[in-house]
Amino acid sequence: MLALDIRNVNKQYPSFQLKDISFQLEKGYIMGFIGANGAGKTTTIKSILNMIHTDSGEVHILGRNIAEYELELKQEIGCAFGGNDFYNRSKMKTLTDVIKKFYKNWNDETYANYLRRFKLDENKKIAELSTGMKVKYSLALALSHGAKLLVLDEPTSGLDPVARDDLLDIFQELVVDGEISILFSTHITSDLEKCADYITFIENGKIIASSEKDEFKESYRLLNGAESQLNQVKERLISYKINSFGFTGLIHSRDFEPTFDIKATIPSLEEFMIYFAKKEDTHV
Amino acid sequence: MNVSISNTSEKPIYQQLFEQISAQILKGELESGYCLPPIRQAAQELRVSVITVKKAWEELERCGLINTVTGKGCFVAEFSSDEMLRIRNEMILNQMEIDISYYKSFGLTLDEVIALLKKIY
């Protein structure tokens, strides 16, 4: 069963557009959503949650169309946005009391557990929280109403390494039963190297690739060779850089032939993102 | 069962898992009938993705090292010493292939490699 099924979503803005966005997330797995700033991650997430009107395309969550069953489905979705701004002058406690009324399956005990785990004091005002604490607070809210799908926009940004590690631990705990699915966008690719099952990469409003993590990485190669070898592959490289030790460049596996006699490694997600961003530069 | 994963190694994580577990099976450290932890639990404990563990387990099964009993879990298979030897040699040869290509890149002959091997073995 698919937790999330996005098909051919288009949205045109004056200076940006989502072009034919399609990807699927199977139930019980974690998908990392990566892309540079302004690539369309948040816009895509907003269209998943029916927070913007798309021009065309469909989003199905847990088998149902979000446009038709928005109210029912939102009970089953937990979402959190990195730069979330709540009403600043209230205490967390006051806000939670307002928010929990919207959820049929709200669980006070779960909520209290997360507050403890995140070391959050309910009597603090939102204005007094650090960035990381705000993220944790919105996660505690997202996790406390029995959501089956978590859609999280940059949940790890602003968190210190210990808190990030703890959060990833929670993600893995949540998917152990195979019931809960998680889609989260991030810049911190090391988070994904560890726990993501699938990776979806968006660039300039288009999905470049969406597949199982190792398969994703193995469909690219990072080449490392002498400058004299560069001409041999230059045309096929997605992007490259040269220094006094030779050149390094990213290539699609299908364009690479072992006969080239150039050292080829599987790129990390970070390397992948960096070289893809360089490609943009060369076009400008 | 003892597994240690390196996130900085060039080897894919499922490969690391497969190699370490298969080595333990072939050395007899994990006896036949030993029950491997469920995939999702193993993923959580090892801090790797579910699919990574799934792939490693599938690879172990493909090599005949474990058997999956639906609804019960994965168990270390029973095999004869002949089979064990065959699987072990296959793995050693795979590793040797990688090492040999490294030696070849320096232009070493087989005799030179053997001489050097004797020195450190």
Short mmCIF file of C-alpha atoms in Angstrom, two decimals:
data_model
loop_
_atom_site.label_atom_id
_atom_site.label_comp_id
_atom_site.label_asym_id
_atom_site.label_seq_id
_atom_site.Cartn_x
_atom_site.Cartn_y
_atom_site.Cartn_z
CA MET A 1 0.00 0.00 0.00
CA LEU A 2 1.17 3.50 -0.78
CA ALA A 3 1.25 6.01 2.05
CA LEU A 4 1.79 8.81 -0.39
CA ASP A 5 1.14 8.89 -4.09
CA ILE A 6 1.81 12.10 -5.99
CA ARG A 7 0.96 12.14 -9.65
CA ASN A 8 1.74 14.80 -12.22
CA VAL A 9 1.38 17.80 -9.95
CA ASN A 10 1.89 21.13 -11.70
CA LYS A 11 1.85 24.60 -10.26
CA GLN A 12 2.78 27.76 -12.07
CA TYR A 13 4.01 30.86 -10.26
CA PRO A 14 5.17 34.07 -11.94
CA SER A 15 8.82 33.18 -11.52
CA PHE A 16 8.80 29.52 -10.54
CA GLN A 17 6.97 26.35 -11.37
CA LEU A 18 6.53 22.80 -10.19
CA LYS A 19 6.80 20.67 -13.28
CA ASP A 20 4.98 17.37 -13.38
CA ILE A 21 5.90 16.25 -9.87
CA SER A 22 5.37 12.51 -9.35
CA PHE A 23 6.69 10.18 -6.67
CA GLN A 24 5.44 7.45 -4.36
CA LEU A 25 6.21 6.40 -0.82
CA GLU A 26 5.36 2.91 0.31
CA LYS A 27 3.79 2.47 3.73
CA GLY A 28 6.23 1.84 6.58
CA TYR A 29 9.27 3.53 5.10
CA ILE A 30 11.25 6.72 5.45
CA MET A 31 11.81 9.00 2.47
CA GLY A 32 14.28 11.86 2.42
CA PHE A 33 13.40 14.80 0.23
CA ILE A 34 16.43 16.75 -0.87
CA GLY A 35 17.15 19.72 -3.06
CA ALA A 36 18.86 23.11 -2.92
CA ASN A 37 17.23 26.20 -1.45
CA GLY A 38 14.40 27.30 -3.68
CA ALA A 39 14.26 24.01 -5.59
CA GLY A 40 10.60 23.51 -4.68
CA LYS A 41 10.69 21.30 -1.58
CA THR A 42 8.37 23.39 0.54
CA THR A 43 6.03 24.10 -2.39
CA THR A 44 5.79 20.38 -3.04
CA ILE A 45 5.11 19.68 0.62
CA LYS A 46 2.44 22.36 0.65
CA SER A 47 0.75 20.82 -2.35
CA ILE A 48 0.82 17.43 -0.65
CA LEU A 49 -1.02 18.93 2.30
CA ASN A 50 -3.47 20.78 0.05
CA MET A 51 -2.19 24.08 1.40
CA ILE A 52 -1.84 25.52 -2.09
CA HIS A 53 -4.07 25.02 -5.09
CA THR A 54 -2.25 23.11 -7.76
CA ASP A 55 -2.97 23.67 -11.45
CA SER A 56 -3.21 19.96 -12.19
CA GLY A 57 -2.32 16.56 -10.80
CA GLU A 58 -3.46 14.45 -7.88
CA VAL A 59 -2.21 13.64 -4.41
CA HIS A 60 -3.38 10.44 -2.73
CA ILE A 61 -2.63 9.80 0.90
CA LEU A 62 -3.22 6.35 2.36
CA GLY A 63 -5.24 5.58 -0.74
CA ARG A 64 -7.50 8.61 -0.65
CA ASN A 65 -7.45 11.86 -2.56
CA ILE A 66 -6.45 14.73 -0.28
CA ALA A 67 -8.56 17.23 -2.21
CA GLU A 68 -11.71 15.18 -1.50
CA TYR A 69 -10.99 13.86 1.98
CA GLU A 70 -8.93 16.67 3.42
CA LEU A 71 -10.53 16.77 6.87
CA GLU A 72 -10.40 13.01 7.44
CA LEU A 73 -6.87 12.67 6.11
CA LYS A 74 -5.45 15.51 8.17
CA GLN A 75 -6.34 13.52 11.28
CA GLU A 76 -3.89 10.94 10.04
CA ILE A 77 -1.13 13.30 9.00
CA GLY A 78 1.39 14.86 11.32
CA CYS A 79 3.27 17.80 9.93
CA ALA A 80 5.96 20.13 11.13
CA PHE A 81 7.72 23.00 9.45
CA GLY A 82 11.24 24.02 10.34
CA GLY A 83 10.65 27.72 10.70
CA ASN A 84 7.27 27.33 12.36
CA ASP A 85 5.95 30.45 13.97
CA PHE A 86 3.31 30.00 16.59
CA TYR A 87 1.61 32.79 18.39
CA ASN A 88 4.60 33.98 20.35
CA ARG A 89 3.22 35.31 23.59
CA SER A 90 1.30 32.26 24.69
CA LYS A 91 2.62 29.47 26.78
CA MET A 92 3.12 26.14 25.06
CA LYS A 93 0.47 24.70 27.32
CA THR A 94 -2.15 27.21 26.20
CA LEU A 95 -1.40 26.60 22.54
CA THR A 96 -1.49 22.83 22.90
CA ASP A 97 -4.91 23.05 24.53
CA VAL A 98 -6.17 24.86 21.47
CA ILE A 99 -4.48 22.60 18.93
CA LYS A 100 -5.39 19.26 20.49
CA LYS A 101 -9.11 19.97 20.13
CA PHE A 102 -8.77 19.51 16.38
CA TYR A 103 -7.63 15.92 16.72
CA LYS A 104 -9.94 13.02 17.50
CA ASN A 105 -7.10 10.70 18.47
CA TRP A 106 -5.09 13.12 20.55
CA ASN A 107 -3.13 11.31 23.24
CA ASP A 108 -2.11 13.33 26.29
CA GLU A 109 0.18 10.62 27.55
CA THR A 110 2.15 10.42 24.29
CA TYR A 111 2.39 14.19 24.26
CA ALA A 112 3.69 14.29 27.83
CA ASN A 113 6.27 11.64 26.94
CA TYR A 114 7.60 13.65 24.04
CA LEU A 115 7.77 16.80 26.14
CA ARG A 116 9.88 14.89 28.63
CA ARG A 117 12.01 13.32 25.96
CA PHE A 118 12.60 16.70 24.30
CA LYS A 119 13.11 18.38 27.67
CA LEU A 120 10.41 20.95 26.98
CA ASP A 121 8.78 22.90 29.78
CA GLU A 122 5.10 23.45 28.98
CA ASN A 123 4.97 26.64 30.97
CA LYS A 124 7.44 28.43 28.77
CA LYS A 125 6.24 30.97 26.28
CA ILE A 126 6.90 30.30 22.60
CA ALA A 127 8.92 33.53 22.44
CA GLU A 128 11.31 32.09 25.01
CA LEU A 129 12.11 28.97 23.02
CA SER A 130 15.26 28.48 20.98
CA THR A 131 14.97 27.47 17.31
CA GLY A 132 15.65 23.87 18.20
CA MET A 133 13.05 23.87 20.94
CA LYS A 134 10.43 25.26 18.55
CA VAL A 135 11.15 22.42 16.14
CA LYS A 136 10.85 19.92 18.96
CA TYR A 137 7.61 21.45 20.11
CA SER A 138 6.04 21.20 16.67
CA LEU A 139 7.27 17.61 16.42
CA ALA A 140 5.73 16.76 19.78
CA LEU A 141 2.43 18.10 18.44
CA ALA A 142 2.79 16.22 15.16
CA LEU A 143 3.54 12.94 16.93
CA SER A 144 0.79 13.04 19.52
CA HIS A 145 -2.35 12.38 17.53
CA GLY A 146 -1.67 8.95 16.11
CA ALA A 147 -0.59 10.12 12.67
CA LYS A 148 0.06 7.45 10.03
CA LEU A 149 1.99 9.76 7.73
CA LEU A 150 4.47 12.35 8.89
CA VAL A 151 5.32 15.16 6.52
CA LEU A 152 8.15 17.18 7.94
CA ASP A 153 9.80 20.16 6.35
CA GLU A 154 13.39 20.51 7.53
CA PRO A 155 12.75 19.01 10.96
CA THR A 156 16.45 18.66 11.74
CA SER A 157 17.59 22.15 10.83
CA GLY A 158 18.39 24.17 13.92
CA LEU A 159 18.94 21.08 16.03
CA ASP A 160 22.30 20.23 17.57
CA PRO A 161 23.91 16.87 16.67
CA VAL A 162 22.65 15.18 19.82
CA ALA A 163 19.06 16.30 19.29
CA ARG A 164 19.25 15.32 15.61
CA ASP A 165 20.48 11.90 16.52
CA ASP A 166 17.68 11.54 19.03
CA LEU A 167 15.16 12.61 16.42
CA LEU A 168 16.42 10.05 13.90
CA ASP A 169 16.15 7.46 16.62
CA ILE A 170 12.51 8.44 17.09
CA PHE A 171 11.89 8.21 13.33
CA GLN A 172 13.23 4.67 13.27
CA GLU A 173 11.24 3.74 16.34
CA LEU A 174 8.10 5.02 14.63
CA VAL A 175 8.53 2.92 11.50
CA VAL A 176 9.41 -0.33 13.30
CA ASP A 177 5.84 -1.65 13.12
CA GLY A 178 5.61 -0.81 9.44
CA GLU A 179 2.47 1.27 10.00
CA ILE A 180 3.86 4.78 9.99
CA SER A 181 5.54 6.42 7.00
CA ILE A 182 7.72 9.50 7.04
CA LEU A 183 8.56 12.06 4.38
CA PHE A 184 11.07 14.65 5.46
CA SER A 185 13.01 17.29 3.65
CA THR A 186 16.46 18.27 4.76
CA HIS A 187 19.76 19.87 3.84
CA ILE A 188 21.65 17.75 6.28
CA THR A 189 22.29 14.78 4.08
CA SER A 190 24.17 12.78 6.70
CA ASP A 191 20.80 12.36 8.44
CA LEU A 192 19.55 10.57 5.36
CA GLU A 193 22.63 8.42 4.82
CA LYS A 194 21.71 6.70 8.05
CA CYS A 195 18.00 6.21 8.16
CA ALA A 196 16.28 6.96 4.86
CA ASP A 197 14.98 4.09 2.73
CA TYR A 198 14.16 6.25 -0.26
CA ILE A 199 15.55 9.48 -1.62
CA THR A 200 13.72 11.97 -3.79
CA PHE A 201 15.75 14.74 -5.35
CA ILE A 202 14.13 17.90 -6.66
CA GLU A 203 15.82 20.56 -8.69
CA ASN A 204 14.34 23.69 -10.14
CA GLY A 205 10.77 22.44 -9.68
CA LYS A 206 11.44 19.05 -11.29
CA ILE A 207 11.98 15.65 -9.76
CA ILE A 208 15.36 14.46 -11.00
CA ALA A 209 15.25 11.08 -9.28
CA SER A 210 13.19 9.22 -6.72
CA SER A 211 14.32 5.76 -5.74
CA GLU A 212 15.67 3.47 -3.08
CA LYS A 213 18.71 5.09 -1.44
CA ASP A 214 21.54 2.80 -2.56
CA GLU A 215 20.07 2.50 -6.02
CA PHE A 216 19.89 6.29 -6.12
CA LYS A 217 23.54 6.68 -5.20
CA GLU A 218 24.69 3.86 -7.44
CA SER A 219 23.09 5.46 -10.46
CA TYR A 220 25.80 8.12 -10.26
CA ARG A 221 29.59 7.96 -10.12
CA LEU A 222 32.11 10.44 -8.87
CA LEU A 223 35.12 10.40 -11.15
CA ASN A 224 38.58 11.29 -10.07
CA GLY A 225 41.29 11.48 -12.69
CA ALA A 226 44.18 13.40 -14.17
CA GLU A 227 43.43 16.55 -16.06
CA SER A 228 44.63 14.90 -19.26
CA GLN A 229 41.78 12.38 -18.95
CA LEU A 230 39.14 15.05 -18.64
CA ASN A 231 38.56 15.51 -22.37
CA GLN A 232 37.67 11.85 -22.66
CA VAL A 233 34.60 12.30 -20.47
CA LYS A 234 34.00 16.05 -20.36
CA GLU A 235 30.91 15.92 -22.57
CA ARG A 236 29.26 13.30 -20.41
CA LEU A 237 29.90 14.85 -17.02
CA ILE A 238 27.05 16.52 -15.16
CA SER A 239 29.60 18.92 -13.70
CA TYR A 240 33.25 18.91 -12.69
CA LYS A 241 35.97 20.90 -11.03
CA ILE A 242 39.69 21.02 -11.68
CA ASN A 243 42.57 21.59 -9.33
CA SER A 244 46.27 20.83 -9.28
CA PHE A 245 45.58 17.20 -8.36
CA GLY A 246 43.38 16.53 -11.36
CA PHE A 247 39.66 16.74 -11.83
CA THR A 248 36.60 15.48 -9.96
CA GLY A 249 33.27 15.22 -11.67
CA LEU A 250 29.84 13.67 -11.41
CA ILE A 251 28.55 11.36 -14.11
CA HIS A 252 25.47 9.26 -14.64
CA SER A 253 26.38 5.58 -14.31
CA ARG A 254 24.92 4.77 -17.70
CA ASP A 255 27.33 7.27 -19.30
CA PHE A 256 30.35 5.77 -17.62
CA GLU A 257 32.37 2.98 -19.12
CA PRO A 258 34.89 1.06 -17.02
CA THR A 259 37.29 1.17 -19.97
CA PHE A 260 37.88 4.83 -19.20
CA ASP A 261 40.46 3.81 -16.63
CA ILE A 262 39.44 6.66 -14.33
CA LYS A 263 38.90 6.13 -10.64
CA ALA A 264 35.15 6.02 -10.00
CA THR A 265 33.45 5.99 -6.62
CA ILE A 266 29.85 6.11 -5.49
CA PRO A 267 29.10 9.67 -4.40
CA SER A 268 27.71 10.57 -1.01
CA LEU A 269 24.42 12.43 -1.09
CA GLU A 270 26.26 15.59 -0.17
CA GLU A 271 28.70 15.26 -3.06
CA PHE A 272 25.77 14.51 -5.31
CA MET A 273 23.98 17.71 -4.28
CA ILE A 274 27.09 19.84 -4.60
CA TYR A 275 27.90 18.68 -8.12
CA PHE A 276 24.32 19.01 -9.21
CA ALA A 277 24.27 22.57 -7.93
CA LYS A 278 27.45 23.30 -9.92
CA LYS A 279 25.66 22.23 -13.05
CA GLU A 280 23.17 25.00 -12.46
CA ASP A 281 26.02 27.50 -12.13
CA THR A 282 27.49 26.60 -15.47
CA HIS A 283 24.19 27.18 -17.20
CA VAL A 284 23.72 30.67 -15.77
CA MET B 1 25.98 -11.88 16.56
CA ASN B 2 28.35 -8.99 16.37
CA VAL B 3 28.17 -6.29 13.71
CA SER B 4 29.92 -2.97 13.40
CA ILE B 5 29.02 -0.55 10.65
CA SER B 6 31.13 2.23 9.27
CA ASN B 7 29.28 5.14 7.74
CA THR B 8 32.45 6.50 6.23
CA SER B 9 33.51 3.32 4.46
CA GLU B 10 33.15 3.21 0.70
CA LYS B 11 31.42 -0.13 0.96
CA PRO B 12 27.64 0.07 0.88
CA ILE B 13 26.19 -0.67 4.30
CA TYR B 14 24.22 -3.73 3.17
CA GLN B 15 27.49 -5.15 1.85
CA GLN B 16 29.17 -4.59 5.21
CA LEU B 17 26.29 -6.30 6.97
CA PHE B 18 26.34 -9.21 4.55
CA GLU B 19 30.09 -9.73 4.79
CA GLN B 20 30.25 -9.61 8.56
CA ILE B 21 27.31 -11.91 9.14
CA SER B 22 28.31 -14.40 6.46
CA ALA B 23 31.83 -14.54 7.89
CA GLN B 24 30.40 -15.34 11.31
CA ILE B 25 28.23 -18.07 9.86
CA LEU B 26 31.09 -19.60 7.90
CA LYS B 27 33.42 -19.52 10.87
CA GLY B 28 30.77 -21.36 12.83
CA GLU B 29 30.24 -18.54 15.31
CA LEU B 30 26.57 -18.47 14.37
CA GLU B 31 25.21 -21.98 14.44
CA SER B 32 22.55 -23.35 12.16
CA GLY B 33 19.11 -22.57 13.50
CA TYR B 34 20.25 -19.28 14.99
CA CYS B 35 17.42 -16.77 14.58
CA LEU B 36 18.34 -13.41 13.07
CA PRO B 37 16.55 -10.36 14.49
CA PRO B 38 13.51 -9.14 12.51
CA ILE B 39 14.42 -6.71 9.70
CA ARG B 40 12.78 -3.63 11.15
CA GLN B 41 14.13 -4.22 14.61
CA ALA B 42 17.63 -4.75 13.25
CA ALA B 43 17.35 -1.53 11.23
CA GLN B 44 16.42 0.43 14.29
CA GLU B 45 19.15 -1.07 16.44
CA LEU B 46 21.86 -0.67 13.84
CA ARG B 47 20.67 2.80 12.87
CA VAL B 48 20.40 1.94 9.21
CA SER B 49 17.44 1.98 6.85
CA VAL B 50 14.95 -0.88 6.67
CA ILE B 51 15.75 -1.55 3.04
CA THR B 52 19.46 -1.84 3.80
CA VAL B 53 18.85 -4.68 6.24
CA LYS B 54 16.34 -6.26 3.88
CA LYS B 55 18.94 -6.31 1.12
CA ALA B 56 21.59 -7.85 3.36
CA TRP B 57 19.19 -10.58 4.53
CA GLU B 58 18.15 -11.25 0.92
CA GLU B 59 21.78 -11.57 -0.11
CA LEU B 60 22.40 -14.02 2.75
CA GLU B 61 19.44 -16.03 1.62
CA ARG B 62 20.54 -15.99 -2.02
CA CYS B 63 23.89 -17.44 -0.96
CA GLY B 64 22.08 -20.16 0.94
CA LEU B 65 23.36 -19.01 4.31
CA ILE B 66 19.98 -18.35 5.87
CA ASN B 67 16.41 -19.55 5.36
CA THR B 68 13.29 -17.49 5.76
CA VAL B 69 10.34 -19.13 7.45
CA THR B 70 7.30 -17.00 6.74
CA GLY B 71 5.82 -15.64 9.93
CA LYS B 72 8.69 -16.89 12.06
CA GLY B 73 11.82 -15.16 10.90
CA CYS B 74 15.21 -15.82 9.33
CA PHE B 75 17.35 -18.71 10.51
CA VAL B 76 20.92 -19.69 9.82
CA ALA B 77 20.76 -22.57 7.35
CA GLU B 78 22.10 -26.03 7.79
CA PHE B 79 24.79 -27.02 5.33
CA SER B 80 27.37 -29.70 4.77
CA SER B 81 31.07 -28.97 5.19
CA ASP B 82 31.42 -29.24 1.39
CA GLU B 83 28.91 -26.48 0.85
CA MET B 84 30.50 -24.40 3.54
CA LEU B 85 33.87 -24.73 1.83
CA ARG B 86 32.39 -23.79 -1.52
CA ILE B 87 30.71 -20.65 -0.16
CA ARG B 88 33.81 -19.70 1.77
CA ASN B 89 36.06 -20.05 -1.27
CA GLU B 90 33.66 -18.03 -3.34
CA MET B 91 33.87 -15.17 -0.86
CA ILE B 92 37.64 -15.37 -0.57
CA LEU B 93 37.96 -15.30 -4.35
CA ASN B 94 35.78 -12.21 -4.55
CA GLN B 95 38.04 -10.42 -2.11
CA MET B 96 41.19 -11.65 -3.90
CA GLU B 97 39.93 -10.30 -7.18
CA ILE B 98 39.79 -6.83 -5.67
CA ASP B 99 43.23 -7.15 -4.09
CA ILE B 100 44.80 -8.55 -7.22
CA SER B 101 43.65 -5.67 -9.36
CA TYR B 102 45.43 -3.40 -6.90
CA TYR B 103 48.68 -5.39 -7.19
CA LYS B 104 48.34 -5.45 -10.94
CA SER B 105 48.11 -1.69 -11.05
CA PHE B 106 51.71 -1.70 -9.78
CA GLY B 107 52.68 -4.24 -12.44
CA LEU B 108 53.51 -7.05 -10.01
CA THR B 109 53.85 -10.59 -11.35
CA LEU B 110 52.17 -13.53 -9.62
CA ASP B 111 55.53 -14.74 -8.27
CA GLU B 112 56.29 -11.35 -6.82
CA VAL B 113 52.87 -11.23 -5.15
CA ILE B 114 53.37 -14.68 -3.66
CA ALA B 115 56.83 -13.77 -2.43
CA LEU B 116 55.43 -10.69 -0.72
CA LEU B 117 52.52 -12.64 0.70
CA LYS B 118 54.87 -15.17 2.24
CA LYS B 119 56.74 -12.36 3.92
CA ILE B 120 53.73 -11.16 5.88
CA TYR B 121 51.49 -14.22 6.17
#
